[in-house]
PDB file of N, CA and C in Angstrom:
ATOM      1  N   LYS A   1      95.123  54.971  68.719  1.00  0.00           N
ATOM      2  CA  LYS A   1      96.733  55.554  68.485  1.00  0.00           C
ATOM      3  C   LYS A   1      96.790  56.173  70.327  1.00  0.00           C
ATOM      4  N   LEU A   2      98.140  56.244  70.238  1.00  0.00           N
ATOM      5  CA  LEU A   2      98.552  57.087  71.761  1.00  0.00           C
ATOM      6  C   LEU A   2      98.200  58.514  71.856  1.00  0.00           C
ATOM      7  N   ASP A   3      98.029  58.902  70.275  1.00  0.00           N
ATOM      8  CA  ASP A   3      98.015  60.512  70.643  1.00  0.00           C
ATOM      9  C   ASP A   3      96.329  60.776  70.579  1.00  0.00           C
ATOM     10  N   GLU A   4      95.562  59.572  71.008  1.00  0.00           N
ATOM     11  CA  GLU A   4      94.003  59.614  71.239  1.00  0.00           C
ATOM     12  C   GLU A   4      93.782  59.573  72.670  1.00  0.00           C
ATOM     13  N   VAL A   5      95.063  59.481  73.273  1.00  0.00           N
ATOM     14  CA  VAL A   5      94.839  59.068  75.120  1.00  0.00           C
ATOM     15  C   VAL A   5      95.548  60.252  75.431  1.00  0.00           C
ATOM     16  N   ASP A   6      94.677  60.824  76.852  1.00  0.00           N
ATOM     17  CA  ASP A   6      95.429  61.608  77.516  1.00  0.00           C
ATOM     18  C   ASP A   6      95.541  61.289  78.859  1.00  0.00           C
ATOM     19  N   ILE A   7      96.414  60.577  79.014  1.00  0.00           N
ATOM     20  CA  ILE A   7      96.888  60.056  80.532  1.00  0.00           C
ATOM     21  C   ILE A   7      97.741  61.042  81.248  1.00  0.00           C
ATOM     22  N   LYS A   8      97.228  61.659  82.297  1.00  0.00           N
ATOM     23  CA  LYS A   8      98.215  62.359  83.215  1.00  0.00           C
ATOM     24  C   LYS A   8      99.208  61.468  84.012  1.00  0.00           C
ATOM     25  N   VAL A   9     100.457  61.608  84.367  1.00  0.00           N
ATOM     26  CA  VAL A   9     101.340  60.576  84.959  1.00  0.00           C
ATOM     27  C   VAL A   9     100.721  60.683  86.405  1.00  0.00           C
ATOM     28  N   GLU A  10     100.503  61.363  86.728  1.00  0.00           N
ATOM     29  CA  GLU A  10     100.047  61.707  88.319  1.00  0.00           C
ATOM     30  C   GLU A  10      98.715  60.727  88.771  1.00  0.00           C
ATOM     31  N   HIS A  11      98.097  60.862  87.623  1.00  0.00           N
ATOM     32  CA  HIS A  11      96.740  60.241  87.552  1.00  0.00           C
ATOM     33  C   HIS A  11      97.305  58.501  87.601  1.00  0.00           C
ATOM     34  N   PHE A  12      97.947  58.188  86.684  1.00  0.00           N
ATOM     35  CA  PHE A  12      98.505  56.703  86.768  1.00  0.00           C
ATOM     36  C   PHE A  12      99.324  56.653  87.857  1.00  0.00           C
ATOM     37  N   VAL A  13      99.995  57.190  88.400  1.00  0.00           N
ATOM     38  CA  VAL A  13     100.975  56.965  89.702  1.00  0.00           C
ATOM     39  C   VAL A  13      99.969  56.757  90.913  1.00  0.00           C
ATOM     40  N   GLU A  14      98.952  57.496  90.795  1.00  0.00           N
ATOM     41  CA  GLU A  14      98.119  57.558  92.217  1.00  0.00           C
ATOM     42  C   GLU A  14      97.505  55.934  92.214  1.00  0.00           C
ATOM     43  N   LEU A  15      97.059  55.672  90.664  1.00  0.00           N
ATOM     44  CA  LEU A  15      96.346  54.494  90.687  1.00  0.00           C
ATOM     45  C   LEU A  15      97.385  53.341  91.083  1.00  0.00           C
ATOM     46  N   LEU A  16      98.503  53.211  90.701  1.00  0.00           N
ATOM     47  CA  LEU A  16      99.590  52.091  90.805  1.00  0.00           C
ATOM     48  C   LEU A  16      99.564  52.121  92.414  1.00  0.00           C
ATOM     49  N   LYS A  17      99.790  53.433  92.989  1.00  0.00           N
ATOM     50  CA  LYS A  17      99.743  53.415  94.575  1.00  0.00           C
ATOM     51  C   LYS A  17      98.323  52.991  95.249  1.00  0.00           C
ATOM     52  N   LEU A  18      97.194  53.025  95.110  1.00  0.00           N
ATOM     53  CA  LEU A  18      96.102  52.349  95.038  1.00  0.00           C
ATOM     54  C   LEU A  18      96.009  50.618  95.030  1.00  0.00           C
ATOM     55  N   VAL A  19      96.713  50.513  94.134  1.00  0.00           N
ATOM     56  CA  VAL A  19      96.649  48.992  93.825  1.00  0.00           C
ATOM     57  C   VAL A  19      97.599  48.214  94.868  1.00  0.00           C
ATOM     58  N   LYS A  20      98.989  48.921  94.872  1.00  0.00           N
ATOM     59  CA  LYS A  20     100.262  48.350  95.636  1.00  0.00           C
ATOM     60  C   LYS A  20      99.542  48.507  96.874  1.00  0.00           C
ATOM     61  N   GLY A  21      98.993  49.493  97.459  1.00  0.00           N
ATOM     62  CA  GLY A  21      98.810  49.795  98.716  1.00  0.00           C
ATOM     63  C   GLY A  21      97.707  48.800  99.436  1.00  0.00           C
ATOM     64  N   GLY A  22      97.017  48.070  98.130  1.00  0.00           N
ATOM     65  CA  GLY A  22      95.908  47.273  98.714  1.00  0.00           C
ATOM     66  C   GLY A  22      94.615  47.856  98.842  1.00  0.00           C
ATOM     67  N   LYS A  23      94.787  48.922  98.910  1.00  0.00           N
ATOM     68  CA  LYS A  23      93.281  49.997  98.863  1.00  0.00           C
ATOM     69  C   LYS A  23      92.229  49.645  97.946  1.00  0.00           C
ATOM     70  N   ILE A  24      92.755  49.072  96.793  1.00  0.00           N
ATOM     71  CA  ILE A  24      91.603  48.516  95.671  1.00  0.00           C
ATOM     72  C   ILE A  24      92.490  47.098  94.958  1.00  0.00           C
ATOM     73  N   THR A  25      91.590  46.520  94.597  1.00  0.00           N
ATOM     74  CA  THR A  25      92.105  44.900  93.967  1.00  0.00           C
ATOM     75  C   THR A  25      92.653  45.273  92.370  1.00  0.00           C
ATOM     76  N   PRO A  26      93.740  44.621  91.971  1.00  0.00           N
ATOM     77  CA  PRO A  26      94.085  44.617  90.688  1.00  0.00           C
ATOM     78  C   PRO A  26      92.960  44.767  89.556  1.00  0.00           C
ATOM     79  N   LEU A  27      92.299  43.822  89.794  1.00  0.00           N
ATOM     80  CA  LEU A  27      90.855  44.020  89.119  1.00  0.00           C
ATOM     81  C   LEU A  27      90.001  45.447  89.000  1.00  0.00           C
ATOM     82  N   LYS A  28      89.593  46.042  90.026  1.00  0.00           N
ATOM     83  CA  LYS A  28      89.325  47.167  89.875  1.00  0.00           C
ATOM     84  C   LYS A  28      90.473  48.417  89.419  1.00  0.00           C
ATOM     85  N   GLY A  29      91.641  48.193  89.679  1.00  0.00           N
ATOM     86  CA  GLY A  29      92.852  48.997  88.998  1.00  0.00           C
ATOM     87  C   GLY A  29      92.465  48.806  87.556  1.00  0.00           C
ATOM     88  N   LYS A  30      92.503  47.709  86.978  1.00  0.00           N
ATOM     89  CA  LYS A  30      92.335  47.524  85.669  1.00  0.00           C
ATOM     90  C   LYS A  30      90.960  47.986  84.985  1.00  0.00           C
ATOM     91  N   GLU A  31      90.044  48.381  85.619  1.00  0.00           N
ATOM     92  CA  GLU A  31      88.575  48.787  85.388  1.00  0.00           C
ATOM     93  C   GLU A  31      89.180  50.154  85.368  1.00  0.00           C
ATOM     94  N   ILE A  32      89.299  50.693  86.114  1.00  0.00           N
ATOM     95  CA  ILE A  32      89.938  52.277  86.362  1.00  0.00           C
ATOM     96  C   ILE A  32      90.929  52.555  85.182  1.00  0.00           C
ATOM     97  N   LEU A  33      91.674  51.755  84.978  1.00  0.00           N
ATOM     98  CA  LEU A  33      92.941  52.168  84.160  1.00  0.00           C
ATOM     99  C   LEU A  33      91.785  52.344  82.655  1.00  0.00           C
ATOM    100  N   ASN A  34      91.239  51.336  82.542  1.00  0.00           N
ATOM    101  CA  ASN A  34      90.155  51.452  81.410  1.00  0.00           C
ATOM    102  C   ASN A  34      89.577  52.431  80.954  1.00  0.00           C
ATOM    103  N   SER A  35      89.371  53.203  82.364  1.00  0.00           N
ATOM    104  CA  SER A  35      88.241  54.299  82.197  1.00  0.00           C
ATOM    105  C   SER A  35      88.931  55.483  81.795  1.00  0.00           C
ATOM    106  N   PHE A  36      90.605  55.752  81.923  1.00  0.00           N
ATOM    107  CA  PHE A  36      91.184  56.500  81.823  1.00  0.00           C
ATOM    108  C   PHE A  36      91.212  56.784  79.921  1.00  0.00           C
ATOM    109  N   TYR A  37      90.468  56.346  79.116  1.00  0.00           N
ATOM    110  CA  TYR A  37      90.171  56.361  77.798  1.00  0.00           C
ATOM    111  C   TYR A  37      89.065  57.476  77.978  1.00  0.00           C
ATOM    112  N   PRO A  38      88.835  58.384  76.771  1.00  0.00           N
ATOM    113  CA  PRO A  38      90.199  59.222  76.286  1.00  0.00           C
ATOM    114  C   PRO A  38      90.984  60.031  77.023  1.00  0.00           C
ATOM    115  N   LYS A  39      90.303  60.438  78.253  1.00  0.00           N
ATOM    116  CA  LYS A  39      91.178  61.155  79.311  1.00  0.00           C
ATOM    117  C   LYS A  39      91.210  60.756  80.654  1.00  0.00           C
ATOM    118  N   SER A  40      92.482  60.889  81.259  1.00  0.00           N
ATOM    119  CA  SER A  40      92.609  60.339  82.774  1.00  0.00           C
ATOM    120  C   SER A  40      91.813  61.389  83.552  1.00  0.00           C
ATOM    121  N   SER A  41      91.450  60.503  84.822  1.00  0.00           N
ATOM    122  CA  SER A  41      91.017  61.448  85.825  1.00  0.00           C
ATOM    123  C   SER A  41      91.578  60.922  86.895  1.00  0.00           C
ATOM    124  N   MET A  42      91.760  62.132  88.197  1.00  0.00           N
ATOM    125  CA  MET A  42      92.081  61.153  89.555  1.00  0.00           C
ATOM    126  C   MET A  42      91.673  59.963  89.911  1.00  0.00           C
ATOM    127  N   PRO A  43      92.284  58.762  90.476  1.00  0.00           N
ATOM    128  CA  PRO A  43      91.608  57.815  90.494  1.00  0.00           C
ATOM    129  C   PRO A  43      91.482  58.057  92.375  1.00  0.00           C
ATOM    130  N   SER A  44      90.200  57.326  92.764  1.00  0.00           N
ATOM    131  CA  SER A  44      89.988  57.143  94.000  1.00  0.00           C
ATOM    132  C   SER A  44      89.732  55.791  94.481  1.00  0.00           C
ATOM    133  N   ALA A  45      89.993  55.218  95.776  1.00  0.00           N
ATOM    134  CA  ALA A  45      89.408  53.991  96.655  1.00  0.00           C
ATOM    135  C   ALA A  45      88.383  53.820  96.471  1.00  0.00           C
ATOM    136  N   GLY A  46      87.796  55.001  96.261  1.00  0.00           N
ATOM    137  CA  GLY A  46      86.129  54.399  96.200  1.00  0.00           C
ATOM    138  C   GLY A  46      85.814  54.025  97.566  1.00  0.00           C
ATOM    139  N   GLU A  47      85.058  52.720  97.121  1.00  0.00           N
ATOM    140  CA  GLU A  47      84.290  51.964  98.553  1.00  0.00           C
ATOM    141  C   GLU A  47      85.471  51.199  98.758  1.00  0.00           C
ATOM    142  N   GLY A  48      86.619  51.125  98.475  1.00  0.00           N
ATOM    143  CA  GLY A  48      87.815  50.218  98.597  1.00  0.00           C
ATOM    144  C   GLY A  48      87.653  48.678  98.257  1.00  0.00           C
ATOM    145  N   LYS A  49      88.666  48.064  98.632  1.00  0.00           N
ATOM    146  CA  LYS A  49      88.696  46.453  98.820  1.00  0.00           C
ATOM    147  C   LYS A  49      88.250  46.310  99.904  1.00  0.00           C
ATOM    148  N   ILE A  50      87.286  45.026  99.786  1.00  0.00           N
ATOM    149  CA  ILE A  50      86.827  44.411 101.126  1.00  0.00           C
ATOM    150  C   ILE A  50      87.691  43.135 101.579  1.00  0.00           C
ATOM    151  N   SER A  51      87.931  43.082 102.451  1.00  0.00           N
ATOM    152  CA  SER A  51      89.150  42.207 103.157  1.00  0.00           C
ATOM    153  C   SER A  51      88.331  41.730 104.485  1.00  0.00           C
ATOM    154  N   ASP A  52      87.075  42.482 104.786  1.00  0.00           N
ATOM    155  CA  ASP A  52      86.077  41.792 105.822  1.00  0.00           C
ATOM    156  C   ASP A  52      85.776  40.135 105.794  1.00  0.00           C
ATOM    157  N   LYS A  53      86.124  39.485 106.579  1.00  0.00           N
ATOM    158  CA  LYS A  53      86.265  37.953 106.593  1.00  0.00           C
ATOM    159  C   LYS A  53      84.840  37.791 106.586  1.00  0.00           C
ATOM    160  N   LYS A  54      84.156  38.326 107.524  1.00  0.00           N
ATOM    161  CA  LYS A  54      82.369  38.040 107.652  1.00  0.00           C
ATOM    162  C   LYS A  54      81.680  38.523 106.235  1.00  0.00           C
ATOM    163  N   GLN A  55      81.753  39.973 105.891  1.00  0.00           N
ATOM    164  CA  GLN A  55      81.310  40.426 104.472  1.00  0.00           C
ATOM    165  C   GLN A  55      81.380  39.426 103.500  1.00  0.00           C
ATOM    166  N   LEU A  56      82.678  38.730 103.397  1.00  0.00           N
ATOM    167  CA  LEU A  56      83.013  38.129 101.867  1.00  0.00           C
ATOM    168  C   LEU A  56      82.473  37.080 102.128  1.00  0.00           C
ATOM    169  N   GLU A  57      82.369  36.245 103.513  1.00  0.00           N
ATOM    170  CA  GLU A  57      81.818  34.642 103.693  1.00  0.00           C
ATOM    171  C   GLU A  57      80.260  34.929 103.404  1.00  0.00           C
ATOM    172  N   GLU A  58      79.531  36.110 103.651  1.00  0.00           N
ATOM    173  CA  GLU A  58      78.213  36.150 103.386  1.00  0.00           C
ATOM    174  C   GLU A  58      77.932  35.971 101.916  1.00  0.00           C
ATOM    175  N   VAL A  59      79.044  36.931 101.468  1.00  0.00           N
ATOM    176  CA  VAL A  59      78.450  37.029  99.745  1.00  0.00           C
ATOM    177  C   VAL A  59      78.596  35.330  99.154  1.00  0.00           C
ATOM    178  N   ALA A  60      79.827  34.916  99.514  1.00  0.00           N
ATOM    179  CA  ALA A  60      80.358  33.412  99.324  1.00  0.00           C
ATOM    180  C   ALA A  60      79.142  32.596  99.255  1.00  0.00           C
ATOM    181  N   LYS A  61      78.452  32.618 100.739  1.00  0.00           N
ATOM    182  CA  LYS A  61      77.380  31.987 101.000  1.00  0.00           C
ATOM    183  C   LYS A  61      76.055  32.083 100.197  1.00  0.00           C
ATOM    184  N   LYS A  62      76.055  33.353  99.452  1.00  0.00           N
ATOM    185  CA  LYS A  62      74.930  33.612  98.618  1.00  0.00           C
ATOM    186  C   LYS A  62      74.992  33.184  97.345  1.00  0.00           C
ATOM    187  N   ILE A  63      76.498  33.205  96.932  1.00  0.00           N
ATOM    188  CA  ILE A  63      76.781  32.654  95.642  1.00  0.00           C
ATOM    189  C   ILE A  63      76.701  31.200  95.676  1.00  0.00           C
ATOM    190  N   ILE A  64      77.096  30.700  96.638  1.00  0.00           N
ATOM    191  CA  ILE A  64      76.982  28.946  96.945  1.00  0.00           C
ATOM    192  C   ILE A  64      75.473  28.747  96.684  1.00  0.00           C
ATOM    193  N   GLU A  65      74.750  29.230  97.362  1.00  0.00           N
ATOM    194  CA  GLU A  65      73.247  29.401  97.119  1.00  0.00           C
ATOM    195  C   GLU A  65      72.558  29.215  95.924  1.00  0.00           C
ATOM    196  N   GLU A  66      73.115  30.456  95.219  1.00  0.00           N
ATOM    197  CA  GLU A  66      72.342  30.948  93.966  1.00  0.00           C
ATOM    198  C   GLU A  66      73.214  29.914  92.354  1.00  0.00           C
ATOM    199  N   ASN A  67      74.191  29.273  92.742  1.00  0.00           N
ATOM    200  CA  ASN A  67      74.645  28.456  91.599  1.00  0.00           C
ATOM    201  C   ASN A  67      75.005  26.921  92.042  1.00  0.00           C
ATOM    202  N   ASN A  68      73.894  25.945  92.532  1.00  0.00           N
ATOM    203  CA  ASN A  68      73.887  25.010  92.605  1.00  0.00           C
ATOM    204  C   ASN A  68      74.649  23.875  91.641  1.00  0.00           C
ATOM    205  N   LYS A  69      74.130  24.267  90.393  1.00  0.00           N
ATOM    206  CA  LYS A  69      75.275  23.490  89.735  1.00  0.00           C
ATOM    207  C   LYS A  69      76.629  23.528  89.485  1.00  0.00           C
ATOM    208  N   ALA A  70      77.125  24.875  89.620  1.00  0.00           N
ATOM    209  CA  ALA A  70      78.546  24.948  89.607  1.00  0.00           C
ATOM    210  C   ALA A  70      79.128  24.605  90.726  1.00  0.00           C
ATOM    211  N   VAL A  71      78.360  24.284  92.057  1.00  0.00           N
ATOM    212  CA  VAL A  71      78.814  23.996  93.041  1.00  0.00           C
ATOM    213  C   VAL A  71      78.876  22.560  92.764  1.00  0.00           C
ATOM    214  N   SER A  72      77.956  21.650  92.266  1.00  0.00           N
ATOM    215  CA  SER A  72      77.650  20.363  92.216  1.00  0.00           C
ATOM    216  C   SER A  72      79.087  20.108  91.108  1.00  0.00           C
ATOM    217  N   ASP A  73      79.489  20.842  90.293  1.00  0.00           N
ATOM    218  CA  ASP A  73      80.322  20.486  89.216  1.00  0.00           C
ATOM    219  C   ASP A  73      81.675  20.599  90.185  1.00  0.00           C
ATOM    220  N   TYR A  74      81.741  21.306  90.818  1.00  0.00           N
ATOM    221  CA  TYR A  74      82.999  21.789  91.616  1.00  0.00           C
ATOM    222  C   TYR A  74      83.264  20.638  92.446  1.00  0.00           C
ATOM    223  N   LYS A  75      82.378  19.848  93.167  1.00  0.00           N
ATOM    224  CA  LYS A  75      82.231  18.944  93.849  1.00  0.00           C
ATOM    225  C   LYS A  75      82.627  17.617  93.280  1.00  0.00           C
ATOM    226  N   SER A  76      82.503  17.653  92.129  1.00  0.00           N
ATOM    227  CA  SER A  76      82.383  16.305  91.445  1.00  0.00           C
ATOM    228  C   SER A  76      84.025  16.641  90.634  1.00  0.00           C
ATOM    229  N   GLY A  77      84.644  17.576  91.067  1.00  0.00           N
ATOM    230  CA  GLY A  77      85.912  17.451  90.424  1.00  0.00           C
ATOM    231  C   GLY A  77      86.201  18.328  89.485  1.00  0.00           C
ATOM    232  N   ASP A  78      85.161  19.377  89.016  1.00  0.00           N
ATOM    233  CA  ASP A  78      85.576  20.491  87.771  1.00  0.00           C
ATOM    234  C   ASP A  78      86.309  21.377  88.533  1.00  0.00           C
ATOM    235  N   THR A  79      87.133  21.581  88.504  1.00  0.00           N
ATOM    236  CA  THR A  79      88.077  23.083  89.093  1.00  0.00           C
ATOM    237  C   THR A  79      87.553  24.194  88.250  1.00  0.00           C
ATOM    238  N   LYS A  80      87.213  24.068  87.118  1.00  0.00           N
ATOM    239  CA  LYS A  80      86.733  25.206  86.335  1.00  0.00           C
ATOM    240  C   LYS A  80      85.228  25.947  87.209  1.00  0.00           C
ATOM    241  N   ALA A  81      84.810  25.076  87.729  1.00  0.00           N
ATOM    242  CA  ALA A  81      83.574  25.550  88.398  1.00  0.00           C
ATOM    243  C   ALA A  81      84.208  26.663  89.811  1.00  0.00           C
ATOM    244  N   LEU A  82      84.955  26.384  90.425  1.00  0.00           N
ATOM    245  CA  LEU A  82      85.546  27.115  91.040  1.00  0.00           C
ATOM    246  C   LEU A  82      85.789  28.888  90.547  1.00  0.00           C
ATOM    247  N   ASN A  83      86.673  28.689  89.573  1.00  0.00           N
ATOM    248  CA  ASN A  83      87.004  29.821  88.834  1.00  0.00           C
ATOM    249  C   ASN A  83      85.283  30.626  88.516  1.00  0.00           C
ATOM    250  N   PHE A  84      84.566  29.871  87.876  1.00  0.00           N
ATOM    251  CA  PHE A  84      83.168  30.625  87.804  1.00  0.00           C
ATOM    252  C   PHE A  84      83.083  31.157  89.251  1.00  0.00           C
ATOM    253  N   LEU A  85      82.759  30.445  89.907  1.00  0.00           N
ATOM    254  CA  LEU A  85      82.274  30.801  91.295  1.00  0.00           C
ATOM    255  C   LEU A  85      83.040  32.293  91.667  1.00  0.00           C
ATOM    256  N   MET A  86      84.476  32.275  91.691  1.00  0.00           N
ATOM    257  CA  MET A  86      84.917  33.327  92.192  1.00  0.00           C
ATOM    258  C   MET A  86      84.612  34.786  91.222  1.00  0.00           C
ATOM    259  N   GLY A  87      84.244  34.460  89.860  1.00  0.00           N
ATOM    260  CA  GLY A  87      83.949  35.700  89.308  1.00  0.00           C
ATOM    261  C   GLY A  87      82.568  35.967  89.611  1.00  0.00           C
ATOM    262  N   GLU A  88      81.540  35.004  90.253  1.00  0.00           N
ATOM    263  CA  GLU A  88      80.634  35.566  90.265  1.00  0.00           C
ATOM    264  C   GLU A  88      80.541  36.328  91.776  1.00  0.00           C
ATOM    265  N   ILE A  89      81.494  36.116  92.690  1.00  0.00           N
ATOM    266  CA  ILE A  89      82.136  36.997  93.987  1.00  0.00           C
ATOM    267  C   ILE A  89      82.527  38.257  93.560  1.00  0.00           C
ATOM    268  N   MET A  90      83.429  38.280  92.404  1.00  0.00           N
ATOM    269  CA  MET A  90      83.992  39.429  92.102  1.00  0.00           C
ATOM    270  C   MET A  90      83.004  40.280  91.428  1.00  0.00           C
ATOM    271  N   LYS A  91      82.193  39.813  90.726  1.00  0.00           N
ATOM    272  CA  LYS A  91      80.953  40.652  89.896  1.00  0.00           C
ATOM    273  C   LYS A  91      79.872  40.978  91.347  1.00  0.00           C
ATOM    274  N   ALA A  92      79.913  40.009  92.127  1.00  0.00           N
ATOM    275  CA  ALA A  92      78.534  40.904  93.180  1.00  0.00           C
ATOM    276  C   ALA A  92      79.578  41.714  94.238  1.00  0.00           C
ATOM    277  N   THR A  93      80.775  41.706  93.969  1.00  0.00           N
ATOM    278  CA  THR A  93      81.254  43.148  95.049  1.00  0.00           C
ATOM    279  C   THR A  93      82.090  44.037  94.239  1.00  0.00           C
ATOM    280  N   ASN A  94      81.353  44.092  92.666  1.00  0.00           N
ATOM    281  CA  ASN A  94      82.144  45.089  92.078  1.00  0.00           C
ATOM    282  C   ASN A  94      83.898  45.243  91.951  1.00  0.00           C
ATOM    283  N   LYS A  95      83.951  43.747  92.038  1.00  0.00           N
ATOM    284  CA  LYS A  95      85.381  43.820  91.949  1.00  0.00           C
ATOM    285  C   LYS A  95      86.316  44.206  93.039  1.00  0.00           C
ATOM    286  N   ARG A  96      85.575  44.265  93.745  1.00  0.00           N
ATOM    287  CA  ARG A  96      86.336  44.610  95.579  1.00  0.00           C
ATOM    288  C   ARG A  96      86.628  43.725  96.174  1.00  0.00           C
ATOM    289  N   ALA A  97      86.263  42.485  96.117  1.00  0.00           N
ATOM    290  CA  ALA A  97      86.775  41.321  97.103  1.00  0.00           C
ATOM    291  C   ALA A  97      88.267  41.255  96.882  1.00  0.00           C
ATOM    292  N   ASP A  98      88.851  40.882  98.206  1.00  0.00           N
ATOM    293  CA  ASP A  98      90.150  40.594  98.661  1.00  0.00           C
ATOM    294  C   ASP A  98      90.115  39.100  97.792  1.00  0.00           C
ATOM    295  N   PHE A  99      90.614  39.027  96.444  1.00  0.00           N
ATOM    296  CA  PHE A  99      90.545  37.751  95.941  1.00  0.00           C
ATOM    297  C   PHE A  99      91.197  36.826  96.609  1.00  0.00           C
ATOM    298  N   ASN A 100      92.225  36.641  97.420  1.00  0.00           N
ATOM    299  CA  ASN A 100      92.947  35.757  98.006  1.00  0.00           C
ATOM    300  C   ASN A 100      92.140  34.950  99.193  1.00  0.00           C
ATOM    301  N   LEU A 101      91.597  35.972  99.878  1.00  0.00           N
ATOM    302  CA  LEU A 101      90.617  35.734 101.279  1.00  0.00           C
ATOM    303  C   LEU A 101      89.177  35.229 100.698  1.00  0.00           C
ATOM    304  N   ALA A 102      88.653  35.613  99.616  1.00  0.00           N
ATOM    305  CA  ALA A 102      87.536  35.370  99.290  1.00  0.00           C
ATOM    306  C   ALA A 102      87.784  33.787  98.474  1.00  0.00           C
ATOM    307  N   LYS A 103      88.681  33.639  97.917  1.00  0.00           N
ATOM    308  CA  LYS A 103      89.344  32.132  97.493  1.00  0.00           C
ATOM    309  C   LYS A 103      88.878  31.127  98.805  1.00  0.00           C
ATOM    310  N   LYS A 104      89.697  31.678  99.647  1.00  0.00           N
ATOM    311  CA  LYS A 104      90.042  30.427 100.634  1.00  0.00           C
ATOM    312  C   LYS A 104      88.714  30.403 101.453  1.00  0.00           C
ATOM    313  N   LEU A 105      87.789  31.106 101.681  1.00  0.00           N
ATOM    314  CA  LEU A 105      86.483  30.944 102.073  1.00  0.00           C
ATOM    315  C   LEU A 105      85.448  30.417 101.495  1.00  0.00           C
ATOM    316  N   LEU A 106      85.680  30.731 100.032  1.00  0.00           N
ATOM    317  CA  LEU A 106      84.905  29.824  99.155  1.00  0.00           C
ATOM    318  C   LEU A 106      85.054  28.445  99.363  1.00  0.00           C
ATOM    319  N   GLU A 107      86.424  28.215  99.284  1.00  0.00           N
ATOM    320  CA  GLU A 107      87.041  26.607  99.423  1.00  0.00           C
ATOM    321  C   GLU A 107      86.538  26.211 100.713  1.00  0.00           C
ATOM    322  N   GLU A 108      86.946  26.687 101.358  1.00  0.00           N
ATOM    323  CA  GLU A 108      86.206  26.279 103.215  1.00  0.00           C
ATOM    324  C   GLU A 108      84.746  25.805 103.008  1.00  0.00           C
ATOM    325  N   LEU A 109      84.049  26.926 102.191  1.00  0.00           N
ATOM    326  CA  LEU A 109      82.348  26.443 102.491  1.00  0.00           C
ATOM    327  C   LEU A 109      82.056  25.430 101.217  1.00  0.00           C
ATOM    328  N   LEU A 110      82.937  25.277 100.303  1.00  0.00           N
ATOM    329  CA  LEU A 110      82.483  24.352  99.576  1.00  0.00           C
ATOM    330  C   LEU A 110      83.029  22.973 100.057  1.00  0.00           C
ATOM    331  N   GLY A 111      84.089  22.865 100.891  1.00  0.00           N
ATOM    332  CA  GLY A 111      84.563  21.825 101.565  1.00  0.00           C
ATOM    333  C   GLY A 111      83.326  21.297 102.544  1.00  0.00           C
ATOM    334  N   GLN A 112      82.884  22.004 103.258  1.00  0.00           N
ATOM    335  CA  GLN A 112      81.896  21.401 104.368  1.00  0.00           C
ATOM    336  C   GLN A 112      80.537  20.599 103.839  1.00  0.00           C
TER     337      GLN A 112
END
């Protein structure tokens, strides 16, 4: 119930600024929003979004190495396998990976 939740406007506004400003990913923003129950606190970017191409490429390579079946499925035309691999990247980065950049790198690596 709404009266069981204490969300301060300034906390919510700060969360929106972090997401809109690209300091955190939308997935990380949702995670922080869920932590506002039962009482919100001032969010921070923490470790922030990972947008470094080399760092994300290393994560993607590791995920590819660890998930041979999904890689094989993707190369056989199963597009759902790409979603699985992206989920693994997001899990490995604690939802901090720049989704679009990570997806582009993953697709490039899988195309090699």
